[in-house]
Amino acid sequence: MIVAFLAGVAFALIARWVGITRFERIIGFGLLLDFTVAKILLVAIGTSALAFFVEYQLGAAVLEVKPLLIGGVVAGGVLFGVGMALLGYCPGTMPMALGEGSLDAGVGLAGGLTAGLLYTLVYPWVAPWIGPDLGAVNLYVQDPVACALIVAVFAAVLFAAAFWLDRRRPSAPEPAAGVESAMK
């Protein structure tokens, strides 16, 4: 738990340093003008995959795969995208921006929590429309060596993509130039 907390603090500090808590940075990524957000997320997901695999193998983590519901994934993706486009924050950057004093992030956080509560309340009525339950889908195999290979390749692909993006389109310390003019 302490390691996870320290990793979260490290991620927050890096996120703050590169400015992914700023509206301009998020919108710059949405407009494909600034790939800082993508690079940070690729490295974070790759690192998390490796760390979770080690924790799981040591018995310190539990793998609980939820059922695949295509309608729910599509609806959730659309709502996530609309919320991110309207606010300029993703769920991870919103609390960080709130901690920096961005009041709009507080409104977004309250809205997200309210939407989650509403979904919980209406779930019994919308459940039939979110599609068939396709069961728990995952790539985990019982052989730890094969699973380690899958995780290592996955992480390596994400790291390679982040470094490729960095070489292809390096990001400036400040949000991408032209974001403001592209939004007009």
PDB file of C-alpha atoms in Angstrom:
ATOM      1  CA  MET A   1       0.000   0.000   0.000  1.00  0.00           C
ATOM      2  CA  ILE A   2       2.848   2.376   0.794  1.00  0.00           C
ATOM      3  CA  VAL A   3       4.502   1.589  -2.547  1.00  0.00           C
ATOM      4  CA  ALA A   4       1.239   2.342  -4.377  1.00  0.00           C
ATOM      5  CA  PHE A   5       0.883   5.617  -2.484  1.00  0.00           C
ATOM      6  CA  LEU A   6       4.455   6.645  -3.310  1.00  0.00           C
ATOM      7  CA  ALA A   7       3.947   5.686  -6.963  1.00  0.00           C
ATOM      8  CA  GLY A   8       0.806   7.841  -7.015  1.00  0.00           C
ATOM      9  CA  VAL A   9       2.663  10.781  -5.522  1.00  0.00           C
ATOM     10  CA  ALA A  10       5.457  10.347  -8.087  1.00  0.00           C
ATOM     11  CA  PHE A  11       2.917  10.230 -10.931  1.00  0.00           C
ATOM     12  CA  ALA A  12       1.170  13.350  -9.614  1.00  0.00           C
ATOM     13  CA  LEU A  13       4.464  15.233  -9.393  1.00  0.00           C
ATOM     14  CA  ILE A  14       5.425  14.242 -12.936  1.00  0.00           C
ATOM     15  CA  ALA A  15       1.931  15.103 -14.171  1.00  0.00           C
ATOM     16  CA  ARG A  16       2.186  18.512 -12.534  1.00  0.00           C
ATOM     17  CA  TRP A  17       5.688  19.084 -13.900  1.00  0.00           C
ATOM     18  CA  VAL A  18       4.688  18.374 -17.518  1.00  0.00           C
ATOM     19  CA  GLY A  19       1.392  20.242 -17.169  1.00  0.00           C
ATOM     20  CA  ILE A  20      -1.170  17.554 -17.980  1.00  0.00           C
ATOM     21  CA  THR A  21      -3.498  19.070 -15.385  1.00  0.00           C
ATOM     22  CA  ARG A  22      -3.964  22.107 -17.623  1.00  0.00           C
ATOM     23  CA  PHE A  23      -6.962  22.488 -19.920  1.00  0.00           C
ATOM     24  CA  GLU A  24      -4.758  23.584 -22.821  1.00  0.00           C
ATOM     25  CA  ARG A  25      -2.644  20.437 -22.583  1.00  0.00           C
ATOM     26  CA  ILE A  26      -5.678  18.110 -22.596  1.00  0.00           C
ATOM     27  CA  ILE A  27      -7.380  19.955 -25.460  1.00  0.00           C
ATOM     28  CA  GLY A  28      -4.061  20.078 -27.327  1.00  0.00           C
ATOM     29  CA  PHE A  29      -3.990  16.293 -27.173  1.00  0.00           C
ATOM     30  CA  GLY A  30      -7.618  16.092 -28.294  1.00  0.00           C
ATOM     31  CA  LEU A  31      -6.741  18.244 -31.306  1.00  0.00           C
ATOM     32  CA  LEU A  32      -3.608  16.127 -31.953  1.00  0.00           C
ATOM     33  CA  LEU A  33      -1.340  19.129 -31.439  1.00  0.00           C
ATOM     34  CA  ASP A  34       0.355  18.008 -28.213  1.00  0.00           C
ATOM     35  CA  PHE A  35       1.120  14.377 -27.332  1.00  0.00           C
ATOM     36  CA  THR A  36       2.375  14.921 -23.783  1.00  0.00           C
ATOM     37  CA  VAL A  37      -0.758  13.334 -22.297  1.00  0.00           C
ATOM     38  CA  ALA A  38      -0.421  10.248 -24.500  1.00  0.00           C
ATOM     39  CA  LYS A  39       3.260   9.829 -23.656  1.00  0.00           C
ATOM     40  CA  ILE A  40       2.657  10.099 -19.907  1.00  0.00           C
ATOM     41  CA  LEU A  41      -0.269   7.665 -20.027  1.00  0.00           C
ATOM     42  CA  LEU A  42       1.597   5.115 -22.147  1.00  0.00           C
ATOM     43  CA  VAL A  43       4.511   5.060 -19.700  1.00  0.00           C
ATOM     44  CA  ALA A  44       2.168   5.016 -16.666  1.00  0.00           C
ATOM     45  CA  ILE A  45       0.086   2.116 -18.023  1.00  0.00           C
ATOM     46  CA  GLY A  46       3.179   0.124 -19.005  1.00  0.00           C
ATOM     47  CA  THR A  47       4.749   0.653 -15.594  1.00  0.00           C
ATOM     48  CA  SER A  48       1.486  -0.186 -13.814  1.00  0.00           C
ATOM     49  CA  ALA A  49       1.081  -3.385 -15.838  1.00  0.00           C
ATOM     50  CA  LEU A  50       4.535  -4.572 -14.795  1.00  0.00           C
ATOM     51  CA  ALA A  51       4.024  -3.571 -11.153  1.00  0.00           C
ATOM     52  CA  PHE A  52       0.584  -5.191 -10.954  1.00  0.00           C
ATOM     53  CA  PHE A  53       1.903  -8.404 -12.480  1.00  0.00           C
ATOM     54  CA  VAL A  54       4.660  -8.608  -9.858  1.00  0.00           C
ATOM     55  CA  GLU A  55       2.170  -7.877  -7.052  1.00  0.00           C
ATOM     56  CA  TYR A  56      -0.235 -10.491  -8.417  1.00  0.00           C
ATOM     57  CA  GLN A  57       2.483 -13.139  -8.646  1.00  0.00           C
ATOM     58  CA  LEU A  58       3.526 -12.379  -5.061  1.00  0.00           C
ATOM     59  CA  GLY A  59      -0.089 -12.726  -3.891  1.00  0.00           C
ATOM     60  CA  ALA A  60      -0.335  -9.060  -2.908  1.00  0.00           C
ATOM     61  CA  ALA A  61      -3.037  -8.227  -5.481  1.00  0.00           C
ATOM     62  CA  VAL A  62      -6.285  -9.822  -6.598  1.00  0.00           C
ATOM     63  CA  LEU A  63      -7.361 -10.048 -10.226  1.00  0.00           C
ATOM     64  CA  GLU A  64     -11.114  -9.540 -10.474  1.00  0.00           C
ATOM     65  CA  VAL A  65     -12.162  -9.282 -14.124  1.00  0.00           C
ATOM     66  CA  LYS A  66     -15.561  -7.712 -14.715  1.00  0.00           C
ATOM     67  CA  PRO A  67     -17.888  -9.014 -17.452  1.00  0.00           C
ATOM     68  CA  LEU A  68     -17.633  -7.455 -20.914  1.00  0.00           C
ATOM     69  CA  LEU A  69     -20.790  -5.509 -21.803  1.00  0.00           C
ATOM     70  CA  ILE A  70     -20.264  -3.889 -25.228  1.00  0.00           C
ATOM     71  CA  GLY A  71     -23.174  -1.431 -24.904  1.00  0.00           C
ATOM     72  CA  GLY A  72     -21.902  -0.299 -21.520  1.00  0.00           C
ATOM     73  CA  VAL A  73     -18.366   0.154 -22.852  1.00  0.00           C
ATOM     74  CA  VAL A  74     -19.603   2.224 -25.813  1.00  0.00           C
ATOM     75  CA  ALA A  75     -21.932   4.370 -23.669  1.00  0.00           C
ATOM     76  CA  GLY A  76     -19.227   4.853 -21.034  1.00  0.00           C
ATOM     77  CA  GLY A  77     -16.682   5.798 -23.695  1.00  0.00           C
ATOM     78  CA  VAL A  78     -19.012   8.376 -25.228  1.00  0.00           C
ATOM     79  CA  LEU A  79     -19.819   9.905 -21.820  1.00  0.00           C
ATOM     80  CA  PHE A  80     -16.125   9.897 -20.883  1.00  0.00           C
ATOM     81  CA  GLY A  81     -15.194  11.620 -24.152  1.00  0.00           C
ATOM     82  CA  VAL A  82     -17.934  14.241 -23.879  1.00  0.00           C
ATOM     83  CA  GLY A  83     -16.998  15.004 -20.274  1.00  0.00           C
ATOM     84  CA  MET A  84     -13.321  15.237 -21.133  1.00  0.00           C
ATOM     85  CA  ALA A  85     -14.004  17.524 -24.103  1.00  0.00           C
ATOM     86  CA  LEU A  86     -16.278  19.801 -22.064  1.00  0.00           C
ATOM     87  CA  LEU A  87     -14.039  20.046 -18.997  1.00  0.00           C
ATOM     88  CA  GLY A  88     -10.582  19.548 -20.441  1.00  0.00           C
ATOM     89  CA  TYR A  89      -9.787  17.076 -17.664  1.00  0.00           C
ATOM     90  CA  CYS A  90      -9.715  13.328 -17.436  1.00  0.00           C
ATOM     91  CA  PRO A  91     -10.680  11.614 -14.164  1.00  0.00           C
ATOM     92  CA  GLY A  92      -7.032  11.403 -13.107  1.00  0.00           C
ATOM     93  CA  THR A  93      -6.126  15.020 -13.780  1.00  0.00           C
ATOM     94  CA  MET A  94      -9.310  16.463 -12.287  1.00  0.00           C
ATOM     95  CA  PRO A  95      -8.380  15.941  -8.599  1.00  0.00           C
ATOM     96  CA  MET A  96      -4.863  17.206  -9.340  1.00  0.00           C
ATOM     97  CA  ALA A  97      -6.261  20.361 -10.950  1.00  0.00           C
ATOM     98  CA  LEU A  98      -8.636  20.791  -8.008  1.00  0.00           C
ATOM     99  CA  GLY A  99      -5.646  20.579  -5.673  1.00  0.00           C
ATOM    100  CA  GLU A 100      -4.010  23.344  -7.720  1.00  0.00           C
ATOM    101  CA  GLY A 101      -7.057  25.544  -7.154  1.00  0.00           C
ATOM    102  CA  SER A 102      -9.007  25.063 -10.404  1.00  0.00           C
ATOM    103  CA  LEU A 103     -12.620  25.469  -9.309  1.00  0.00           C
ATOM    104  CA  ASP A 104     -13.972  24.139 -12.615  1.00  0.00           C
ATOM    105  CA  ALA A 105     -12.339  20.816 -11.731  1.00  0.00           C
ATOM    106  CA  GLY A 106     -14.406  20.781  -8.529  1.00  0.00           C
ATOM    107  CA  VAL A 107     -17.587  21.246 -10.550  1.00  0.00           C
ATOM    108  CA  GLY A 108     -16.501  18.438 -12.872  1.00  0.00           C
ATOM    109  CA  LEU A 109     -15.660  16.150  -9.960  1.00  0.00           C
ATOM    110  CA  ALA A 110     -19.052  16.810  -8.352  1.00  0.00           C
ATOM    111  CA  GLY A 111     -20.739  16.176 -11.704  1.00  0.00           C
ATOM    112  CA  GLY A 112     -18.881  12.906 -12.184  1.00  0.00           C
ATOM    113  CA  LEU A 113     -19.766  11.670  -8.712  1.00  0.00           C
ATOM    114  CA  THR A 114     -23.402  12.677  -9.235  1.00  0.00           C
ATOM    115  CA  ALA A 115     -23.491  10.877 -12.588  1.00  0.00           C
ATOM    116  CA  GLY A 116     -22.025   7.763 -10.950  1.00  0.00           C
ATOM    117  CA  LEU A 117     -24.697   7.859  -8.261  1.00  0.00           C
ATOM    118  CA  LEU A 118     -27.454   8.327 -10.848  1.00  0.00           C
ATOM    119  CA  TYR A 119     -26.122   5.410 -12.901  1.00  0.00           C
ATOM    120  CA  THR A 120     -26.125   3.219  -9.807  1.00  0.00           C
ATOM    121  CA  LEU A 121     -29.746   4.166  -9.121  1.00  0.00           C
ATOM    122  CA  VAL A 122     -31.009   3.613 -12.698  1.00  0.00           C
ATOM    123  CA  TYR A 123     -28.888   0.526 -13.428  1.00  0.00           C
ATOM    124  CA  PRO A 124     -31.739  -1.958 -12.862  1.00  0.00           C
ATOM    125  CA  TRP A 125     -33.726  -0.221 -15.609  1.00  0.00           C
ATOM    126  CA  VAL A 126     -30.884   0.286 -18.114  1.00  0.00           C
ATOM    127  CA  ALA A 127     -29.217  -3.119 -17.628  1.00  0.00           C
ATOM    128  CA  PRO A 128     -31.263  -4.829 -20.379  1.00  0.00           C
ATOM    129  CA  TRP A 129     -30.087  -2.223 -22.925  1.00  0.00           C
ATOM    130  CA  ILE A 130     -26.353  -2.341 -22.292  1.00  0.00           C
ATOM    131  CA  GLY A 131     -25.931  -5.555 -24.219  1.00  0.00           C
ATOM    132  CA  PRO A 132     -25.337  -9.195 -23.519  1.00  0.00           C
ATOM    133  CA  ASP A 133     -22.901 -10.295 -20.843  1.00  0.00           C
ATOM    134  CA  LEU A 134     -19.912 -11.685 -22.779  1.00  0.00           C
ATOM    135  CA  GLY A 135     -18.263 -12.888 -19.595  1.00  0.00           C
ATOM    136  CA  ALA A 136     -14.888 -12.065 -18.116  1.00  0.00           C
ATOM    137  CA  VAL A 137     -12.477 -11.543 -21.018  1.00  0.00           C
ATOM    138  CA  ASN A 138      -8.751 -11.332 -20.316  1.00  0.00           C
ATOM    139  CA  LEU A 139      -5.368 -12.434 -21.610  1.00  0.00           C
ATOM    140  CA  TYR A 140      -4.280 -14.070 -18.375  1.00  0.00           C
ATOM    141  CA  VAL A 141      -3.044 -17.612 -18.736  1.00  0.00           C
ATOM    142  CA  GLN A 142      -2.308 -20.020 -15.908  1.00  0.00           C
ATOM    143  CA  ASP A 143       1.355 -20.367 -16.890  1.00  0.00           C
ATOM    144  CA  PRO A 144       3.238 -17.569 -15.076  1.00  0.00           C
ATOM    145  CA  VAL A 145       6.041 -17.572 -17.670  1.00  0.00           C
ATOM    146  CA  ALA A 146       3.617 -17.095 -20.573  1.00  0.00           C
ATOM    147  CA  CYS A 147       1.767 -14.435 -18.595  1.00  0.00           C
ATOM    148  CA  ALA A 148       5.047 -12.656 -17.808  1.00  0.00           C
ATOM    149  CA  LEU A 149       5.871 -12.675 -21.516  1.00  0.00           C
ATOM    150  CA  ILE A 150       2.473 -11.168 -22.407  1.00  0.00           C
ATOM    151  CA  VAL A 151       2.862  -8.432 -19.772  1.00  0.00           C
ATOM    152  CA  ALA A 152       6.462  -7.691 -20.763  1.00  0.00           C
ATOM    153  CA  VAL A 153       5.578  -7.408 -24.463  1.00  0.00           C
ATOM    154  CA  PHE A 154       2.566  -5.222 -23.643  1.00  0.00           C
ATOM    155  CA  ALA A 155       4.684  -2.883 -21.497  1.00  0.00           C
ATOM    156  CA  ALA A 156       7.482  -2.804 -24.085  1.00  0.00           C
ATOM    157  CA  VAL A 157       5.028  -1.850 -26.843  1.00  0.00           C
ATOM    158  CA  LEU A 158       3.642   0.975 -24.691  1.00  0.00           C
ATOM    159  CA  PHE A 159       7.127   2.247 -23.798  1.00  0.00           C
ATOM    160  CA  ALA A 160       8.188   2.072 -27.457  1.00  0.00           C
ATOM    161  CA  ALA A 161       5.073   3.998 -28.508  1.00  0.00           C
ATOM    162  CA  ALA A 162       5.792   6.700 -25.920  1.00  0.00           C
ATOM    163  CA  PHE A 163       9.391   7.071 -27.081  1.00  0.00           C
ATOM    164  CA  TRP A 164       8.294   7.041 -30.733  1.00  0.00           C
ATOM    165  CA  LEU A 165       5.823   9.853 -30.013  1.00  0.00           C
ATOM    166  CA  ASP A 166       8.550  11.751 -28.202  1.00  0.00           C
ATOM    167  CA  ARG A 167      10.899  11.541 -31.178  1.00  0.00           C
ATOM    168  CA  ARG A 168       8.161  12.183 -33.705  1.00  0.00           C
ATOM    169  CA  ARG A 169       6.588  15.173 -32.015  1.00  0.00           C
ATOM    170  CA  PRO A 170       8.374  16.422 -28.920  1.00  0.00           C
ATOM    171  CA  SER A 171       6.293  18.488 -26.540  1.00  0.00           C
ATOM    172  CA  ALA A 172       7.232  21.892 -25.255  1.00  0.00           C
ATOM    173  CA  PRO A 173       7.304  22.582 -21.513  1.00  0.00           C
ATOM    174  CA  GLU A 174       4.289  24.855 -21.993  1.00  0.00           C
ATOM    175  CA  PRO A 175       1.004  23.733 -23.580  1.00  0.00           C
ATOM    176  CA  ALA A 176       1.189  23.363 -27.333  1.00  0.00           C
ATOM    177  CA  ALA A 177       1.447  26.542 -29.319  1.00  0.00           C
ATOM    178  CA  GLY A 178      -1.596  27.017 -31.464  1.00  0.00           C
ATOM    179  CA  VAL A 179      -4.088  25.322 -29.153  1.00  0.00           C
ATOM    180  CA  GLU A 180      -5.846  28.602 -28.406  1.00  0.00           C
ATOM    181  CA  SER A 181      -6.088  29.518 -32.105  1.00  0.00           C
ATOM    182  CA  ALA A 182      -7.206  26.002 -33.058  1.00  0.00           C
ATOM    183  CA  MET A 183     -10.084  26.189 -30.564  1.00  0.00           C
ATOM    184  CA  LYS A 184     -11.495  29.401 -32.073  1.00  0.00           C
TER     185      LYS A 184
END
